PDB file of C-alpha atoms and ligand atoms in Angstrom:
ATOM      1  CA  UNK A   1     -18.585 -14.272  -4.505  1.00 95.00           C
ATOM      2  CA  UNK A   2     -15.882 -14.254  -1.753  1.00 98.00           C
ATOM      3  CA  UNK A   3     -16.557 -11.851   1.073  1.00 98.00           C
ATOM      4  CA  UNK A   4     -13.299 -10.015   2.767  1.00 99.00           C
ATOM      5  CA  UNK A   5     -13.583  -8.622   6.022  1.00 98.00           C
ATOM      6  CA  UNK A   6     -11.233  -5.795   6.323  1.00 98.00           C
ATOM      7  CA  UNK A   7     -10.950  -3.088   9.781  1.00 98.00           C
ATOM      8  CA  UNK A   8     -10.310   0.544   8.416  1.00 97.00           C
ATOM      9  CA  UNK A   9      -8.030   1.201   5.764  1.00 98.00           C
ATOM     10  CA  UNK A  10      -6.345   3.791   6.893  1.00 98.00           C
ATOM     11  CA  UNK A  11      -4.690   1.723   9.850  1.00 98.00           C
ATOM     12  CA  UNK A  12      -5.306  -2.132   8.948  1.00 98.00           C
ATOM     13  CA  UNK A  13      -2.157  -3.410   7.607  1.00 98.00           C
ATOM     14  CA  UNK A  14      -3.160  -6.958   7.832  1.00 98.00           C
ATOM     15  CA  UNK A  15      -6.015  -6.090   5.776  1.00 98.00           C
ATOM     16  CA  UNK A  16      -4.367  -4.503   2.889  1.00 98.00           C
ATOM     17  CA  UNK A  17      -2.237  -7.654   2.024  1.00 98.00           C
ATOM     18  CA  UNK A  18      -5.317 -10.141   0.715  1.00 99.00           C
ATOM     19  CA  UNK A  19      -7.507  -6.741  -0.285  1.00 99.00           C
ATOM     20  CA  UNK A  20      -4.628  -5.142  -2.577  1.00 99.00           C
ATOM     21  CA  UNK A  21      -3.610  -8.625  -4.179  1.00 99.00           C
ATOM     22  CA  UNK A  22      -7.267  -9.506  -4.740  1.00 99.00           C
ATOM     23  CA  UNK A  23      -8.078  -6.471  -6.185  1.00 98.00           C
ATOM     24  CA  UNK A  24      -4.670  -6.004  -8.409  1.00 98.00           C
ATOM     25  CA  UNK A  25      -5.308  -9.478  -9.882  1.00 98.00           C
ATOM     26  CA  UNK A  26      -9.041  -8.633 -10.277  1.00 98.00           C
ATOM     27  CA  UNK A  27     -10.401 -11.671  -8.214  1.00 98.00           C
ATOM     28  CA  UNK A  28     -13.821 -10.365  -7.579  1.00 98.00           C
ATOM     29  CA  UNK A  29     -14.725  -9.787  -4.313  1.00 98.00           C
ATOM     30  CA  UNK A  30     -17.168  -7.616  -1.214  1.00 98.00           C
ATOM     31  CA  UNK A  31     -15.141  -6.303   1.125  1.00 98.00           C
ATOM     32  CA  UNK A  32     -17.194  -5.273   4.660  1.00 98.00           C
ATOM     33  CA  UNK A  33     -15.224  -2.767   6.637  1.00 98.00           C
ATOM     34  CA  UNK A  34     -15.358  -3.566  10.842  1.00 98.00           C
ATOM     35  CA  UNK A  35     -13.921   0.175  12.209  1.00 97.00           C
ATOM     36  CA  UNK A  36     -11.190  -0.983  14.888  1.00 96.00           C
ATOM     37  CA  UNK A  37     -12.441  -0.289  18.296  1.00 95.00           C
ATOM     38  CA  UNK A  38     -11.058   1.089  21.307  1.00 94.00           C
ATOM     39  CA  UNK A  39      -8.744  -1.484  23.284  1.00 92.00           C
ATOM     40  CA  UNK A  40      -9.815  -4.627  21.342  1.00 93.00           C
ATOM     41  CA  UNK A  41     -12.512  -5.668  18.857  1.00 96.00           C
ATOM     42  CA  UNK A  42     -12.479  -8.967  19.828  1.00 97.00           C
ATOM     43  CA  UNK A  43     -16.187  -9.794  20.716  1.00 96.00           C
ATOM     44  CA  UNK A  44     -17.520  -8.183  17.462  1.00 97.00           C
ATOM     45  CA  UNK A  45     -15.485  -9.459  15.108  1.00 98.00           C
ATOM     46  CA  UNK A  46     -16.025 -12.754  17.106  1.00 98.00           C
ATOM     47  CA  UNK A  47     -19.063 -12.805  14.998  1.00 97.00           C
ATOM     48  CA  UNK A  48     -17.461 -13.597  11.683  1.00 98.00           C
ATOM     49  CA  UNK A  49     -13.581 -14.806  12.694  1.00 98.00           C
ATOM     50  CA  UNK A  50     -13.018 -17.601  14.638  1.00 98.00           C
ATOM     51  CA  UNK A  51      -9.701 -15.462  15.504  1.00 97.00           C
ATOM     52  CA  UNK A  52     -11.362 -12.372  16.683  1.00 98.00           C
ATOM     53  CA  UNK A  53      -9.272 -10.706  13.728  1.00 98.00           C
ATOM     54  CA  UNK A  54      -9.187  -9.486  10.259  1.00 98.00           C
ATOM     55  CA  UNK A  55      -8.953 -10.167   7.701  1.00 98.00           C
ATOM     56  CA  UNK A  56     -10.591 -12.959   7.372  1.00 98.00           C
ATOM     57  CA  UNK A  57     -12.548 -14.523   4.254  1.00 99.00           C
ATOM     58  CA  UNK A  58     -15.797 -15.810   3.098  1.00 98.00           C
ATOM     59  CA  UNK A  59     -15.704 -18.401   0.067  1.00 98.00           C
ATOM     60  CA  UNK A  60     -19.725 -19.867   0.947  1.00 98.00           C
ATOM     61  CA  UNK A  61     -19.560 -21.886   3.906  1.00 98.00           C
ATOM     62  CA  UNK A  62     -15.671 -22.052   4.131  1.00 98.00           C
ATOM     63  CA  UNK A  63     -14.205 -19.228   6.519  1.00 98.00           C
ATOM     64  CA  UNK A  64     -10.365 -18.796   6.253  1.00 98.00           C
ATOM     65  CA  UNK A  65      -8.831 -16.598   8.437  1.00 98.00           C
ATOM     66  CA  UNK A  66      -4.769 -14.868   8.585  1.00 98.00           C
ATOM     67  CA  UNK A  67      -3.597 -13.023   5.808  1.00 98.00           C
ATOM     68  CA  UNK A  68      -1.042 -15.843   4.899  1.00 98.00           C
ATOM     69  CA  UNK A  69      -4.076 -18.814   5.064  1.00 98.00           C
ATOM     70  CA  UNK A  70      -6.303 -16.394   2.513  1.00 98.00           C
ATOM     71  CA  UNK A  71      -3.644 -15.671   0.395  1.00 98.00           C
ATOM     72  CA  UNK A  72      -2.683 -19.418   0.097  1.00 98.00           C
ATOM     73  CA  UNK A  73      -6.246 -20.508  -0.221  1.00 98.00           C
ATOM     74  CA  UNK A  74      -6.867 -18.229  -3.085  1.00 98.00           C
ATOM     75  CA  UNK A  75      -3.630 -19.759  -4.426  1.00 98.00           C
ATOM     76  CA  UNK A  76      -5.199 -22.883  -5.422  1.00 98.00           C
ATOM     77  CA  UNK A  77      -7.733 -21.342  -7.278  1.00 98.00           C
ATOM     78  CA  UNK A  78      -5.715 -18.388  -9.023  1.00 98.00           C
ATOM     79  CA  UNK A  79      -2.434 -20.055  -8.922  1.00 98.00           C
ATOM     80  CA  UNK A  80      -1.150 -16.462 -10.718  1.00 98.00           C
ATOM     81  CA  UNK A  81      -1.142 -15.058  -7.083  1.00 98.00           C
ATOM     82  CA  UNK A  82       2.723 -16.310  -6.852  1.00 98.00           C
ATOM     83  CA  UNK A  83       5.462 -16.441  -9.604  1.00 98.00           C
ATOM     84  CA  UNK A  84       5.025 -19.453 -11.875  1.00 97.00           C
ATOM     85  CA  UNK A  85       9.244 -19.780 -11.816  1.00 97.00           C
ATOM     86  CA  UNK A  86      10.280 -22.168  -9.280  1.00 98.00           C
ATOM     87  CA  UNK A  87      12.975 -20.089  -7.575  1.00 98.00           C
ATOM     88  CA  UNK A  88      11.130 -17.029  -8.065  1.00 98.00           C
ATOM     89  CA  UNK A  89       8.320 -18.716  -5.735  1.00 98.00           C
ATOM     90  CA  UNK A  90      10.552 -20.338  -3.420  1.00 98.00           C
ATOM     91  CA  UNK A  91      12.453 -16.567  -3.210  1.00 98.00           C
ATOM     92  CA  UNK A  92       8.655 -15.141  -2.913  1.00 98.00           C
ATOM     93  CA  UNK A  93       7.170 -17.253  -0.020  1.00 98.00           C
ATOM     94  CA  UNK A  94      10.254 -17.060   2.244  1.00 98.00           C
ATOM     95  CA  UNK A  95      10.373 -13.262   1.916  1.00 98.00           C
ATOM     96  CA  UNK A  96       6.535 -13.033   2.207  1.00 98.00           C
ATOM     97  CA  UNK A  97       6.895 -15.361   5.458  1.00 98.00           C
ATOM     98  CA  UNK A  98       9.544 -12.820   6.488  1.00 98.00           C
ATOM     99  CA  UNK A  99       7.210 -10.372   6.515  1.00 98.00           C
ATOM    100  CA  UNK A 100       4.228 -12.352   8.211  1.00 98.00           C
ATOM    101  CA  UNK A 101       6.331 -13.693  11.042  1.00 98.00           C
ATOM    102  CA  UNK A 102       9.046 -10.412  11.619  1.00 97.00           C
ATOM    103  CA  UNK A 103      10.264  -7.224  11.439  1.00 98.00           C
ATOM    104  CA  UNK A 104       8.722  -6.197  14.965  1.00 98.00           C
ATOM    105  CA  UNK A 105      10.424  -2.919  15.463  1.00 98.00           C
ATOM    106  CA  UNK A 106       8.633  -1.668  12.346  1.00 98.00           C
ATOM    107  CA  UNK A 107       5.294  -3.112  13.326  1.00 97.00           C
ATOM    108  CA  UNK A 108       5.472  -1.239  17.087  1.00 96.00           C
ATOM    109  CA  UNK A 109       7.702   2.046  16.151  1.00 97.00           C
ATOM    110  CA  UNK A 110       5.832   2.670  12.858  1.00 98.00           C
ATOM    111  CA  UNK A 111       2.106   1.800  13.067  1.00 98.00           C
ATOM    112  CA  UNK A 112       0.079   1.877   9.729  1.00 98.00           C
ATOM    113  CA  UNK A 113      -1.430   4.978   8.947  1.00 98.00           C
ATOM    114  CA  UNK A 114      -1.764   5.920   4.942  1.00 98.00           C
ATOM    115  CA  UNK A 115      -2.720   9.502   6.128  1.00 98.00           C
ATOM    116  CA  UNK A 116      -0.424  10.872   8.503  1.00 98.00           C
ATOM    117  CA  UNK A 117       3.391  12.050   7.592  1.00 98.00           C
ATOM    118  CA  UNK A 118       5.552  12.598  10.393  1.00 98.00           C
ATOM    119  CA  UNK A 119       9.514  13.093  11.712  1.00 98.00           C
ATOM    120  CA  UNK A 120      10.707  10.281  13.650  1.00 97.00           C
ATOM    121  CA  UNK A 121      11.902  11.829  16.497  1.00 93.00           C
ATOM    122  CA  UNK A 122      15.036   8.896  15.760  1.00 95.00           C
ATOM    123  CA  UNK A 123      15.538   5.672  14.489  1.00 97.00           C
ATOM    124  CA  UNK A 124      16.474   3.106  17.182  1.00 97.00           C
ATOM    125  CA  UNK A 125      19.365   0.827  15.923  1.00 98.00           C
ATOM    126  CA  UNK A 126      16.892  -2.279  16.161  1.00 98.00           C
ATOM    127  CA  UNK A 127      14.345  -0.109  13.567  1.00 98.00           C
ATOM    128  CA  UNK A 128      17.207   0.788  11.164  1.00 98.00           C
ATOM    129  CA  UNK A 129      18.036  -3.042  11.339  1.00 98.00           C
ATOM    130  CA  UNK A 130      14.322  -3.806   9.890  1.00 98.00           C
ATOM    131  CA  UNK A 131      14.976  -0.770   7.626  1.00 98.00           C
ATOM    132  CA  UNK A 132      18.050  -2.589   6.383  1.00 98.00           C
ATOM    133  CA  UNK A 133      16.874  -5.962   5.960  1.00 98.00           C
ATOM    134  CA  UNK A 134      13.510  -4.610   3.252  1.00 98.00           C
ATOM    135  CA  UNK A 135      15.950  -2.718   1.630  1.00 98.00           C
ATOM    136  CA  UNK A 136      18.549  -6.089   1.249  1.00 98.00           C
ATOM    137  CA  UNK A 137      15.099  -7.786   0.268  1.00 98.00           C
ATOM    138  CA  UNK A 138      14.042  -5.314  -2.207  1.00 99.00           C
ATOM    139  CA  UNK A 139      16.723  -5.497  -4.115  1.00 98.00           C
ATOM    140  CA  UNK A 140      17.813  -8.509  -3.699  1.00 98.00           C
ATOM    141  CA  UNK A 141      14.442  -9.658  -5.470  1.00 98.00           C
ATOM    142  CA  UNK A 142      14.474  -6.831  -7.853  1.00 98.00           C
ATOM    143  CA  UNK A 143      18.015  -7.706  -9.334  1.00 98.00           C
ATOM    144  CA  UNK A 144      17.323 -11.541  -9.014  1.00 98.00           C
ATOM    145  CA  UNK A 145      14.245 -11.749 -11.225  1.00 98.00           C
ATOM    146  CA  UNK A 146      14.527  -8.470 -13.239  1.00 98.00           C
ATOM    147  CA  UNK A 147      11.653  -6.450 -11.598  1.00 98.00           C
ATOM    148  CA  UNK A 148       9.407  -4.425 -11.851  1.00 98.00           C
ATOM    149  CA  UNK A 149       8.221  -6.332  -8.937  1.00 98.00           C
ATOM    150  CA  UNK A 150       9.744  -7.909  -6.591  1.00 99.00           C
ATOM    151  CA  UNK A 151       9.842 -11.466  -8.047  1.00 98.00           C
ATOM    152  CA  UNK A 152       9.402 -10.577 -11.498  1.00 98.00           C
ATOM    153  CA  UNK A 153       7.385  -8.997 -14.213  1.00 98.00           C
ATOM    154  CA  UNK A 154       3.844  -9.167 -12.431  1.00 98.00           C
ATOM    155  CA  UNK A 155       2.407  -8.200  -9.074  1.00 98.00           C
ATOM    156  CA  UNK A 156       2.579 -11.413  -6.926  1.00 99.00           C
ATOM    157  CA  UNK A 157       1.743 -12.100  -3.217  1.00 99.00           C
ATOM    158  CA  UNK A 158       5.133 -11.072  -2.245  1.00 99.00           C
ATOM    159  CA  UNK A 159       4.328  -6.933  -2.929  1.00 99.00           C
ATOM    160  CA  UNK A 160       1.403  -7.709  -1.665  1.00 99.00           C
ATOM    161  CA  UNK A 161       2.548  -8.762   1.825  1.00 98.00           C
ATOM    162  CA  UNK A 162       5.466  -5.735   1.600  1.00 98.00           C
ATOM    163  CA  UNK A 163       2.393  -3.268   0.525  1.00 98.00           C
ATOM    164  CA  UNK A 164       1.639  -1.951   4.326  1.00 98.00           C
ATOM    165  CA  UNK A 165       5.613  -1.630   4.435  1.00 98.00           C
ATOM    166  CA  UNK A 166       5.283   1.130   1.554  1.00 98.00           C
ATOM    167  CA  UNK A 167       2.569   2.849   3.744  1.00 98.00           C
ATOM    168  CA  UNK A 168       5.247   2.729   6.789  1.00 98.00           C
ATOM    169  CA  UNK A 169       7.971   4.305   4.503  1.00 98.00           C
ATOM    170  CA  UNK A 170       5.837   7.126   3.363  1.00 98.00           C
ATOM    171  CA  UNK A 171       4.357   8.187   6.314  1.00 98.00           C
ATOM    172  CA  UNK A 172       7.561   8.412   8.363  1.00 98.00           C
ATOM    173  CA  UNK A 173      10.141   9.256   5.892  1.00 98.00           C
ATOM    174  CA  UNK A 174      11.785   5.863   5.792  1.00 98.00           C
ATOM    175  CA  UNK A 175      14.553   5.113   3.315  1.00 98.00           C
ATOM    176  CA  UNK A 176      14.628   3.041   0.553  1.00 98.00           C
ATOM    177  CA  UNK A 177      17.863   2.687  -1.295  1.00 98.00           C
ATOM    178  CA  UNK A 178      19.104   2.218  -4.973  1.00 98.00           C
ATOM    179  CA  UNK A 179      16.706  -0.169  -6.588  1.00 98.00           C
ATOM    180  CA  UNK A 180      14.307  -0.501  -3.361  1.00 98.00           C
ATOM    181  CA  UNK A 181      13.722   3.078  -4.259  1.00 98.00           C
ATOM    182  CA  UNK A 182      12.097   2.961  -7.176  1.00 98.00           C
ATOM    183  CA  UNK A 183      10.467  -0.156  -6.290  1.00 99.00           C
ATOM    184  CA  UNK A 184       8.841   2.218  -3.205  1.00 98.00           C
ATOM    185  CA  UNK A 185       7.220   4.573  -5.510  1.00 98.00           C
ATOM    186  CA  UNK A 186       6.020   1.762  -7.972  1.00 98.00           C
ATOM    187  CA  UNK A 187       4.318  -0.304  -5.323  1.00 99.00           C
ATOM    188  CA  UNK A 188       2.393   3.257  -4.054  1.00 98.00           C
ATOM    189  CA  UNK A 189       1.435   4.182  -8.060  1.00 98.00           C
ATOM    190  CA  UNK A 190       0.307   0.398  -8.407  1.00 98.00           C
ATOM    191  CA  UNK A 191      -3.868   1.156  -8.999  1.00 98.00           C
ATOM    192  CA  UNK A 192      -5.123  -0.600  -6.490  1.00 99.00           C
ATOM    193  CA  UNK A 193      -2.570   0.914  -3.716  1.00 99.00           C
ATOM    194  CA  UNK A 194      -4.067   4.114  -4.843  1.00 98.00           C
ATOM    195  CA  UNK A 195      -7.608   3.098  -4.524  1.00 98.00           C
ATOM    196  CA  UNK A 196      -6.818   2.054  -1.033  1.00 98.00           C
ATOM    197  CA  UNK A 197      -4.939   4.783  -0.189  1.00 98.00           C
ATOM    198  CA  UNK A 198      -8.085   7.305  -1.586  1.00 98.00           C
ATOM    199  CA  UNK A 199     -10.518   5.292   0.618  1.00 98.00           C
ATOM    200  CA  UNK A 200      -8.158   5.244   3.798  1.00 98.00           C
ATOM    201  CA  UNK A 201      -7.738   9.469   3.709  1.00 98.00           C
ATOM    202  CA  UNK A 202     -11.719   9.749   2.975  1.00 98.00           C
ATOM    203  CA  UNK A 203     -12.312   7.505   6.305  1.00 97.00           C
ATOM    204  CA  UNK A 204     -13.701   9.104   9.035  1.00 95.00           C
ATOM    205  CA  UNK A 205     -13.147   6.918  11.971  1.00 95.00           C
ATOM    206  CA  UNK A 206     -10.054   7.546  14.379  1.00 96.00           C
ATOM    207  CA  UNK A 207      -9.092   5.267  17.221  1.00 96.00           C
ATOM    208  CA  UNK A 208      -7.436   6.721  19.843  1.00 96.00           C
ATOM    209  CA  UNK A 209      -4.983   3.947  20.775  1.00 96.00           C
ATOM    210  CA  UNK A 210      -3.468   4.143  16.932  1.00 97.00           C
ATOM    211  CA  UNK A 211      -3.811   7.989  16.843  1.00 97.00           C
ATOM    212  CA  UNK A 212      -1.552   7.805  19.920  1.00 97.00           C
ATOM    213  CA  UNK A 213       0.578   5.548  18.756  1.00 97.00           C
ATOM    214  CA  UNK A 214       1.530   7.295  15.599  1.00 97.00           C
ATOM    215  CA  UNK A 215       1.640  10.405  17.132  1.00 97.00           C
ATOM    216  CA  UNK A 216       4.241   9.325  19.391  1.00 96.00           C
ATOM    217  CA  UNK A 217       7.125   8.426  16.806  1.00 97.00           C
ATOM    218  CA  UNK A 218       7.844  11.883  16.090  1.00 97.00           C
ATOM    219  CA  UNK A 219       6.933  15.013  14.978  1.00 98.00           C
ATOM    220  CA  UNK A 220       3.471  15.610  13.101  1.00 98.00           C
ATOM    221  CA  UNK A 221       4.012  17.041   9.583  1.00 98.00           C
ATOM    222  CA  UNK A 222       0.983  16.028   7.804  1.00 98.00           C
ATOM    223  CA  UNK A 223      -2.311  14.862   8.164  1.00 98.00           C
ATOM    224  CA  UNK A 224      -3.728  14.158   4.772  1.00 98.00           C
ATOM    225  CA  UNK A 225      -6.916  12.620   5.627  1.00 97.00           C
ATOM    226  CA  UNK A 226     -10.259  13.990   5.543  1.00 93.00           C
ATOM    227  CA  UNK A 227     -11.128  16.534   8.344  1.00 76.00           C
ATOM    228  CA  UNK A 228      -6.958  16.160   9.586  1.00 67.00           C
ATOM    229  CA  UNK A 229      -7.169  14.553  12.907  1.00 59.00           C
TER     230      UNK A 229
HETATM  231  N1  GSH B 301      -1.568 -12.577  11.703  1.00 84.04           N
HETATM  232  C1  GSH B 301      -2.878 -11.992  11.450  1.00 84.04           C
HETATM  233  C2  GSH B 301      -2.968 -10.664  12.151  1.00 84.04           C
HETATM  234  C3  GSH B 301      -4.321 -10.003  12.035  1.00 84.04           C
HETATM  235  C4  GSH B 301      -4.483  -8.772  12.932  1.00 84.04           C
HETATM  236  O1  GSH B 301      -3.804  -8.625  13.948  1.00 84.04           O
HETATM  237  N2  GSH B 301      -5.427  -7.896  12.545  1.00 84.04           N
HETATM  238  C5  GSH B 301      -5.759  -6.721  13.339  1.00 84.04           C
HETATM  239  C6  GSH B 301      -6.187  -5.571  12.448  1.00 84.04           C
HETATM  240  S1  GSH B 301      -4.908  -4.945  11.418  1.00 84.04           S
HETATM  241  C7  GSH B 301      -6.986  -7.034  14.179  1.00 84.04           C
HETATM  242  O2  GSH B 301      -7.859  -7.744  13.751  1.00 84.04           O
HETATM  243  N3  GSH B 301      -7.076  -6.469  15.377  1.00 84.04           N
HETATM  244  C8  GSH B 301      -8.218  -6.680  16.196  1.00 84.04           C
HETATM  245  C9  GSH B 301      -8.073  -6.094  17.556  1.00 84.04           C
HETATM  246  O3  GSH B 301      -7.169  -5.278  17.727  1.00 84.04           O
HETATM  247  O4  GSH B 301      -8.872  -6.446  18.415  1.00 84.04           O
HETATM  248  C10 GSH B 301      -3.086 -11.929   9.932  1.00 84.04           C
HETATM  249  O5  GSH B 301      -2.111 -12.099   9.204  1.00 84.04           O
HETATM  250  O6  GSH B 301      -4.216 -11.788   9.463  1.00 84.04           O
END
């Protein structure tokens, strides 16, 4: 049985990408939850990846670590985990390696947090750039390969790497425009988006750094979670 290490879900985008495609293509799995800690969690997570980060995954003796290496080393086994149509693929790992290696402004302006909803106080011209680019993405996959995903009929890798991305858009009011739209509130409906999303408001850990991090892009409308903050 593989074992996925995760940090919390309310916060751990990195984590949701392997957890949420495991789980929506029912590859069995334990997940064990490491609660981010204050500054860096380096020297425990040390104890199970090599990178001091999560996720990272258990298959026996084999440890693969980075979202992208675990998705691609389930890949050989569950080759389902990207489109079986050659361009659909190609279209599917560039956008997913997109995602891995970019859209910075996003990352820093709009930390990860499924609970909290809040007003950006504004959206820089280098954000609304990022903002832009999804949207092109979205749709550019949904209209190439007919949807309702993004490169085709089932839920691949690619929504899995964009899932955090839906997160981001809800909790600070981002747009998504004409297909990406819909696409938006399909991704958050998809089952296991909504089991993670359940588990991430019941969580009671906060971490200051990320609680002062979201706090600072804008105003605080909503916090859904558990206790509020
Ligand atoms: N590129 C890595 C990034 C992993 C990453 O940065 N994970 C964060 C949690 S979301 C982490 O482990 N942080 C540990 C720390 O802040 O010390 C991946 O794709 O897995």
């Amino acid at each position: 049985m593989y074992i996925l290490h995760i940090a919390n879900k309310n916060y751990s985008s990195w984590s949701l990408r392997p957890w949420v495609l495991m789980r929506a293509l029912n590859i069995p799995f334990t997940e064990q939850i490491h609660p981010l800690e204050v500054g860096t969690s380096w020297a425990t997570y040390r104890n199970f990846s090599p990178n001091g980060r999560v996720p990272c995954l258990q298959d026996g003796a084999q440890t693969v670590w980075d979202s992208l290496a675990i998705v691609e080393y389930l890949a050989e086994d569950f080759p389902r985990i990207w489109p079986t149509d050659k361009q659909a693929r190609a279209w599917a790992r560039s956008a997913s390696a997109e995602m891995h290696s970019g859209f910075q402004q996003l990352r820093n302006q709009c930390g990860m947090s499924c609970g909290h909803r809040i007003q950006m106080h504004a959206i820089s011209p280098a954000l609304q750039k990022d903002i832009d680019r999804i949207n092109e993405l979205w749709n550019q996959g949904l209209s190439l390969f007919g949807g309702p995903f993004l490169a085709g009929k089932s839920f691949t890798a690619v929504d899995a790497f964009f899932a955090p991305v839906a997160f981001r858009f809800q909790t600070y009011g981002l747009k998504a425009t004409g297909a990406a739209a819909d696409y938006l509130q399909r991704l958050l409906a998809v089952p296991a988006m909504l089991e993670w999303y359940a588990a991430g408001l019941k969580e009671n850990w906060r971490e200051p750094d990320h609680e002062t991090e979201i706090l600072a892009a804008g105003k605080l409308i909503a916090d859904l979670r558990s206790g509020g903050h």
